[in-house]
Short mmCIF file of C-alpha atoms in Angstrom, two decimals:
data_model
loop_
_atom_site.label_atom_id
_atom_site.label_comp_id
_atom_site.label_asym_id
_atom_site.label_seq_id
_atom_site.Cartn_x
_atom_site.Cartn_y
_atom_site.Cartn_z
CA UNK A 208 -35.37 112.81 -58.44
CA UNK A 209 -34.35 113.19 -54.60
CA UNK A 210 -37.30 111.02 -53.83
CA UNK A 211 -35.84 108.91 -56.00
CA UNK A 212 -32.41 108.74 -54.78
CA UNK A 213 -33.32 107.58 -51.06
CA UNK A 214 -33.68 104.14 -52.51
CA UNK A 215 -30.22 104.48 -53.32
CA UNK A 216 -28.68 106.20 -50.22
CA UNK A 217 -25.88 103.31 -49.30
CA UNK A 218 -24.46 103.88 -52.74
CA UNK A 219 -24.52 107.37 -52.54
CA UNK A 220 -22.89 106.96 -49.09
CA UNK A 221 -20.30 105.07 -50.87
CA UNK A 222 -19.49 107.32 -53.35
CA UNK A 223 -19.10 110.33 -50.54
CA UNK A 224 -17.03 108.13 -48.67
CA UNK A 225 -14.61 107.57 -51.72
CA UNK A 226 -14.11 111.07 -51.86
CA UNK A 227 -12.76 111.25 -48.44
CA UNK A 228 -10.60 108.74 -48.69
CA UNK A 229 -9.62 109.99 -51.91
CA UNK A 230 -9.13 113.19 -49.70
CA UNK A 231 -6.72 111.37 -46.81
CA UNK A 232 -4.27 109.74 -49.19
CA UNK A 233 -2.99 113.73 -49.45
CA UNK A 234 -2.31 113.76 -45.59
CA UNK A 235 1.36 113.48 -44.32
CA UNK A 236 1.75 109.83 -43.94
CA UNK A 237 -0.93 108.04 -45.29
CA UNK A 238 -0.65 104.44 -45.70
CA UNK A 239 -1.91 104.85 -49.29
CA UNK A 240 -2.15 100.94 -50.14
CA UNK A 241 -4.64 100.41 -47.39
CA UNK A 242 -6.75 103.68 -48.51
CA UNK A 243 -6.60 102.38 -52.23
CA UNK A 244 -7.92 98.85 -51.20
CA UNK A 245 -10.80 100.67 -49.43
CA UNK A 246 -11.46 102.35 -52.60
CA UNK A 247 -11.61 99.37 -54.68
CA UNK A 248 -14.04 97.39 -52.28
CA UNK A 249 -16.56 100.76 -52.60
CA UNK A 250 -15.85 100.74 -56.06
CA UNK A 251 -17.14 97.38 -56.71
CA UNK A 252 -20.04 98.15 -55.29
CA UNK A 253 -20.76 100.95 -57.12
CA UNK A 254 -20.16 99.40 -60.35
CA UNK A 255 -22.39 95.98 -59.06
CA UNK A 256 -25.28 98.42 -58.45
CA UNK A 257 -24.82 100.42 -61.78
CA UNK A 258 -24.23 103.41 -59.71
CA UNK A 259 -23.25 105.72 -62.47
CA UNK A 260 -26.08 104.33 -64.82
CA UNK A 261 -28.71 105.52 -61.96
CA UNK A 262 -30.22 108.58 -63.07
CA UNK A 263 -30.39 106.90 -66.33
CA UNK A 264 -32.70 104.21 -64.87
CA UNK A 265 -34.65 106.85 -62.97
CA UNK A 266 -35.45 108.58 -66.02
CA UNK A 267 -36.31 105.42 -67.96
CA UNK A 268 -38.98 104.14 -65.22
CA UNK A 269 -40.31 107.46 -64.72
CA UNK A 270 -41.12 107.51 -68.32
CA UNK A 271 -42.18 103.88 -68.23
CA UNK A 272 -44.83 104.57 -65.32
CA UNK A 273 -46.08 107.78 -66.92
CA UNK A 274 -43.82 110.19 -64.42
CA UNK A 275 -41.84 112.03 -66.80
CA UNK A 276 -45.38 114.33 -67.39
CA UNK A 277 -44.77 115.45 -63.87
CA UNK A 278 -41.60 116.21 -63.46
CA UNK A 279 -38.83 114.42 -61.43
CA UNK A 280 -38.49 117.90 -59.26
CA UNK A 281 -41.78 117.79 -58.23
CA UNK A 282 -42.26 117.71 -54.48
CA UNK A 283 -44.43 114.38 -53.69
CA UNK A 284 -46.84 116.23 -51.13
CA UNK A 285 -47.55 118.46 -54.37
CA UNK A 286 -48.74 115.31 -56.48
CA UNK A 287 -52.46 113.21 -56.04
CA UNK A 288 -52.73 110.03 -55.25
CA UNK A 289 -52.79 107.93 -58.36
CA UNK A 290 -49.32 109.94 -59.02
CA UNK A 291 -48.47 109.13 -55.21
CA UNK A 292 -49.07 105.48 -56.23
CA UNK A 293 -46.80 105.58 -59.03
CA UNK A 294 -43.49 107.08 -57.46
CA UNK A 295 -44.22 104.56 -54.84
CA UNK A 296 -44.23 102.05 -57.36
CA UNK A 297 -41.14 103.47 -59.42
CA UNK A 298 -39.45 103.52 -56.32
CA UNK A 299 -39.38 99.89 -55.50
CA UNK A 300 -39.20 98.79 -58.98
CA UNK A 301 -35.70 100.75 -58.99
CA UNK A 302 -34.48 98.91 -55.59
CA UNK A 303 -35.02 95.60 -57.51
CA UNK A 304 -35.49 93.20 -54.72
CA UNK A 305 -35.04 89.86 -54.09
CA UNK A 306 -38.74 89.05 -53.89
CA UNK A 307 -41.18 92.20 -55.33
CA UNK A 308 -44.17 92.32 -53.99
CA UNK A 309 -46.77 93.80 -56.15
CA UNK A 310 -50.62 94.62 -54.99
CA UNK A 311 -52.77 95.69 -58.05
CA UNK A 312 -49.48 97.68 -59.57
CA UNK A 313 -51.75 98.62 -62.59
CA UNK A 314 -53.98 100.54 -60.76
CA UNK A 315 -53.67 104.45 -62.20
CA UNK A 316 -52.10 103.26 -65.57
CA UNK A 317 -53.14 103.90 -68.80
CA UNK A 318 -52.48 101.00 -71.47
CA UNK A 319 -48.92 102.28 -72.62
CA UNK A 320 -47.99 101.95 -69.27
CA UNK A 321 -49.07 98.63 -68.45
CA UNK A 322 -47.59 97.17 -72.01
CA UNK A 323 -44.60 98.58 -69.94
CA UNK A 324 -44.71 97.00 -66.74
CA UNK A 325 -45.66 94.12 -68.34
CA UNK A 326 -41.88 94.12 -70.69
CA UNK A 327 -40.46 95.18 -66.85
CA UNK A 328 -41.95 92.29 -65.00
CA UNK A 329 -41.35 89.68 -68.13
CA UNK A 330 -37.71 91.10 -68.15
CA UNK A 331 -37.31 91.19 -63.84
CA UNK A 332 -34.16 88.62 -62.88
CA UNK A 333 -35.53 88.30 -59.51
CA UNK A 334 -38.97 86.14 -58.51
CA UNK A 335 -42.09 88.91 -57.78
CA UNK A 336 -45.39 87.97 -55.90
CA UNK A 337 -48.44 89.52 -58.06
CA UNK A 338 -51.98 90.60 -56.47
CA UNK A 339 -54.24 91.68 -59.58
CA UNK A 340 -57.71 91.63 -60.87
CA UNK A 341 -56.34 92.18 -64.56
CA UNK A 342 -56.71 88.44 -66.02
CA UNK A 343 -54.74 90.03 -69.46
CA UNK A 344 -52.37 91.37 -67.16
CA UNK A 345 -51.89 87.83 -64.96
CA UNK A 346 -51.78 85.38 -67.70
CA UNK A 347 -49.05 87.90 -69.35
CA UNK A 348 -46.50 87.85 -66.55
CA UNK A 349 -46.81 84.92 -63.84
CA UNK A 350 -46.20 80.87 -64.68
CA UNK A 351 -47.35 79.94 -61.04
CA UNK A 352 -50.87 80.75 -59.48
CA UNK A 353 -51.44 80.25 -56.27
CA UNK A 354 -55.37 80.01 -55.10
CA UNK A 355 -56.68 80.18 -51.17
CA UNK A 356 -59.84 78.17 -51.06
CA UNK A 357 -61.50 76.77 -47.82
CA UNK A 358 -58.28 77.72 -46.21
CA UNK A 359 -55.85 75.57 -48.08
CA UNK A 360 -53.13 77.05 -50.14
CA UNK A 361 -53.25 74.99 -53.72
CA UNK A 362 -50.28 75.64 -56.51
CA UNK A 363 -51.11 75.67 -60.27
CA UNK A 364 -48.29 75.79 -62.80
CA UNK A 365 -49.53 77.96 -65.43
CA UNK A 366 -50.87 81.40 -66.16
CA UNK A 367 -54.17 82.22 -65.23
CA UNK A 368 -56.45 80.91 -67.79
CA UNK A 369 -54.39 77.35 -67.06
CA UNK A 370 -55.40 78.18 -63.38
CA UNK A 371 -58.93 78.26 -64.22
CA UNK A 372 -59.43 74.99 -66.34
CA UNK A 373 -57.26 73.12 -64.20
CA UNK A 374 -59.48 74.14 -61.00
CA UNK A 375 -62.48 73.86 -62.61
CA UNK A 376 -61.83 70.01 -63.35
CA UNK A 377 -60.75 69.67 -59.84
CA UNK A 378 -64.51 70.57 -58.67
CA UNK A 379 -65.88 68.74 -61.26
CA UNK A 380 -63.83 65.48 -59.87
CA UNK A 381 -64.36 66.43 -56.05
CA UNK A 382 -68.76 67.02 -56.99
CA UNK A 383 -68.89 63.45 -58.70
CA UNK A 384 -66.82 61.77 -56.07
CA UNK A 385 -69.36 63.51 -53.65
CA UNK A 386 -72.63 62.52 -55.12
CA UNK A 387 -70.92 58.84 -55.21
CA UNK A 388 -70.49 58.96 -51.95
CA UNK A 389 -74.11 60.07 -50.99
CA UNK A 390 -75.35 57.51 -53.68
CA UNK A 391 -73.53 55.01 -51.84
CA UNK A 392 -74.94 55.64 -48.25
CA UNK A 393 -78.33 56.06 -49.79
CA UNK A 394 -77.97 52.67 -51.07
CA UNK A 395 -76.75 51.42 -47.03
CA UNK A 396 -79.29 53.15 -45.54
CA UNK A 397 -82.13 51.61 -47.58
CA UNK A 398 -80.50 48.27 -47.34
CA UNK A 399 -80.66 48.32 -43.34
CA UNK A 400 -83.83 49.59 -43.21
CA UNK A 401 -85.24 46.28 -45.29
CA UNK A 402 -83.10 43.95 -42.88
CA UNK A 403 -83.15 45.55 -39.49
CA UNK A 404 -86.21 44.56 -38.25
CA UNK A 405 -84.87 40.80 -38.51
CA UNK A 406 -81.65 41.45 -37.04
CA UNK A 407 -83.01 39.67 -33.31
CA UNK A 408 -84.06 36.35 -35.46
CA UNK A 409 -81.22 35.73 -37.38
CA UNK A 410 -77.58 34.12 -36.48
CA UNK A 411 -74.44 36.37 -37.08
CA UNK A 412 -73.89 34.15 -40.38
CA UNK A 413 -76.92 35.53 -41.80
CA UNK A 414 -77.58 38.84 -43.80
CA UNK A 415 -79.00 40.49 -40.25
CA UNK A 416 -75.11 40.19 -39.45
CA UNK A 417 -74.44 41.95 -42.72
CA UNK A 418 -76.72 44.00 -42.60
CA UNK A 419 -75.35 45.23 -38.78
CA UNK A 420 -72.05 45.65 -40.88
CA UNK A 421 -73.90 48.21 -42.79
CA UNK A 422 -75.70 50.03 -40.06
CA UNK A 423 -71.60 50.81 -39.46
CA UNK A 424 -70.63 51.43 -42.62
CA UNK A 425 -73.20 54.15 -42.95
CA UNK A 426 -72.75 55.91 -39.44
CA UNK A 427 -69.53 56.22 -40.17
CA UNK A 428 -70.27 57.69 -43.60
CA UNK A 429 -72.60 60.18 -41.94
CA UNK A 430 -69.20 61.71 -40.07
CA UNK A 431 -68.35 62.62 -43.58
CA UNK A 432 -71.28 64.14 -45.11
CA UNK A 433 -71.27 67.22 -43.53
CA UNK A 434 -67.91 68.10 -44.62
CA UNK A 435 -67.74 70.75 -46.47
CA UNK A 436 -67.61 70.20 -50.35
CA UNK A 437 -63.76 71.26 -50.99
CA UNK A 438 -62.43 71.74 -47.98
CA UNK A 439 -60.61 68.22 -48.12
CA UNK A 440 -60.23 64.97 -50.79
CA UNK A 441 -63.53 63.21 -50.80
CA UNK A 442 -63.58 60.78 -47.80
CA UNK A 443 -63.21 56.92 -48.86
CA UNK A 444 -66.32 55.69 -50.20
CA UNK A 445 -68.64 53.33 -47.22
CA UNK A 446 -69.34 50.88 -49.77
CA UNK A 447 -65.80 49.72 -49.53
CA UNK A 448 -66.97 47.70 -46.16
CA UNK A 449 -69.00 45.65 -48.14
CA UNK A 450 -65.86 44.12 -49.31
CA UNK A 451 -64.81 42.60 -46.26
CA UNK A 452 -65.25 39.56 -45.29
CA UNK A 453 -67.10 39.17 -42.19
CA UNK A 454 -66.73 35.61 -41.07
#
């Protein structure tokens, strides 16, 4: 429980410092009004933070994370480190901040307690940030999923399973639109091949000219092909030269 309570240290500070003023108001001219209004601005934070509800809380995450078998007493260097791991993560889940940042939380919990954290984390009024390998887990609690891939940061709306169809029928668009492409400089290169070797003969009206429009299209379609796969929206097909009009 004193572990515990250094989460909460400020409101414990507030509550000593209550007393004391408490204390002063008995001196030989106090200025009482300004002592009270001190009281009531500590007050309110106390009561903001459920101060007095506290060791109620305590005892109700301890119990949700499996710490209760312990004991609240117990010194931390005394415990191993899946219980370590647990006060650690009872701790934080008491300070309820703005943004919670969990890394594998169900690591060292049995399935009661992770139908708990999953109520906690379903219930939590603030946003969290979840790391975890547990899909069941994932699609339980999050609605946004945010994937690293090739360096790029992509955002899915959705739980996890969502997350995986979605992506899947990105690669599926980003493969075809790939093998278009290489279909398409195939095509160029075979093209200028067949014309090139008349290319000295024939007049810029002819298809030598056209087909020099091609050797360009496809060198600058080579820049492209080594790209890597995903790591950017497949570049504009070369075949959209041959829709320019060239004289």
């Amino acid at each position: 429980m004193l572990y515990f309570r250094h989460g909460f240290r400020y409101l414990f500070d507030a509550e000593a410092e209550i007393n004391k003023l408490y204390a002063k108001m008995g001196d030989e001219g106090a200025e009482v009004d300004a002592l009270l209004a001190e009281v009531g601005e500590l007050q309110d934070t106390l009561e903001s933070n459920d101060f007095y509800r506290i060791h109620s809380k305590v005892e109700e995450v301890a119990r949700g994370l499996g710490l209760d078998e312990v004991g609240l007493d117990c010194d931390v260097d005394d415990l191993s480190g899946g219980q370590r791991t647990k006060v650690l993560l009872a701790k934080l889940l008491l300070e309820k901040p703005e943004i919670l940042l969990l890394d594998e939380p169900t690591n060292y919990l049995d399935e009661q307690h992770i139908e708990w954290l999953k109520r906690y984390l379903q219930e939590y009024e603030n946003a969290f940030i979840l790391i975890s390998h547990d899909t069941p887990f994932l699609n339980s609690v999050v609605n946004l999923i945010y994937h690293m891939e090739n360096q790029e940061l992509n955002r899915y709306v959705g739980d996890y399973d969502n997350f995986l169809k979605v992506h899947e029928m990105k690669k599926q668009q980003l493969e075809a639109a790939y093998k278009r492409q290489q279909q398409e400089i195939a095509e160029l290169k075979d093209f200028v091949a067949r014309n090139k070797t008349n290319v000295a003969t024939r007049k810029w009206r002819c298809p030598a000219r056209r087909s020099s429009t091609k050797w360009k299209s496809l060198n600058w379609g080579k820049k492209s092909r080594n790209h890597r796969l995903f790591s950017k929206k497949p570049v504009p097909p070369a075949a959209g030269f041959l829709r320019r009009k060239i004289w």
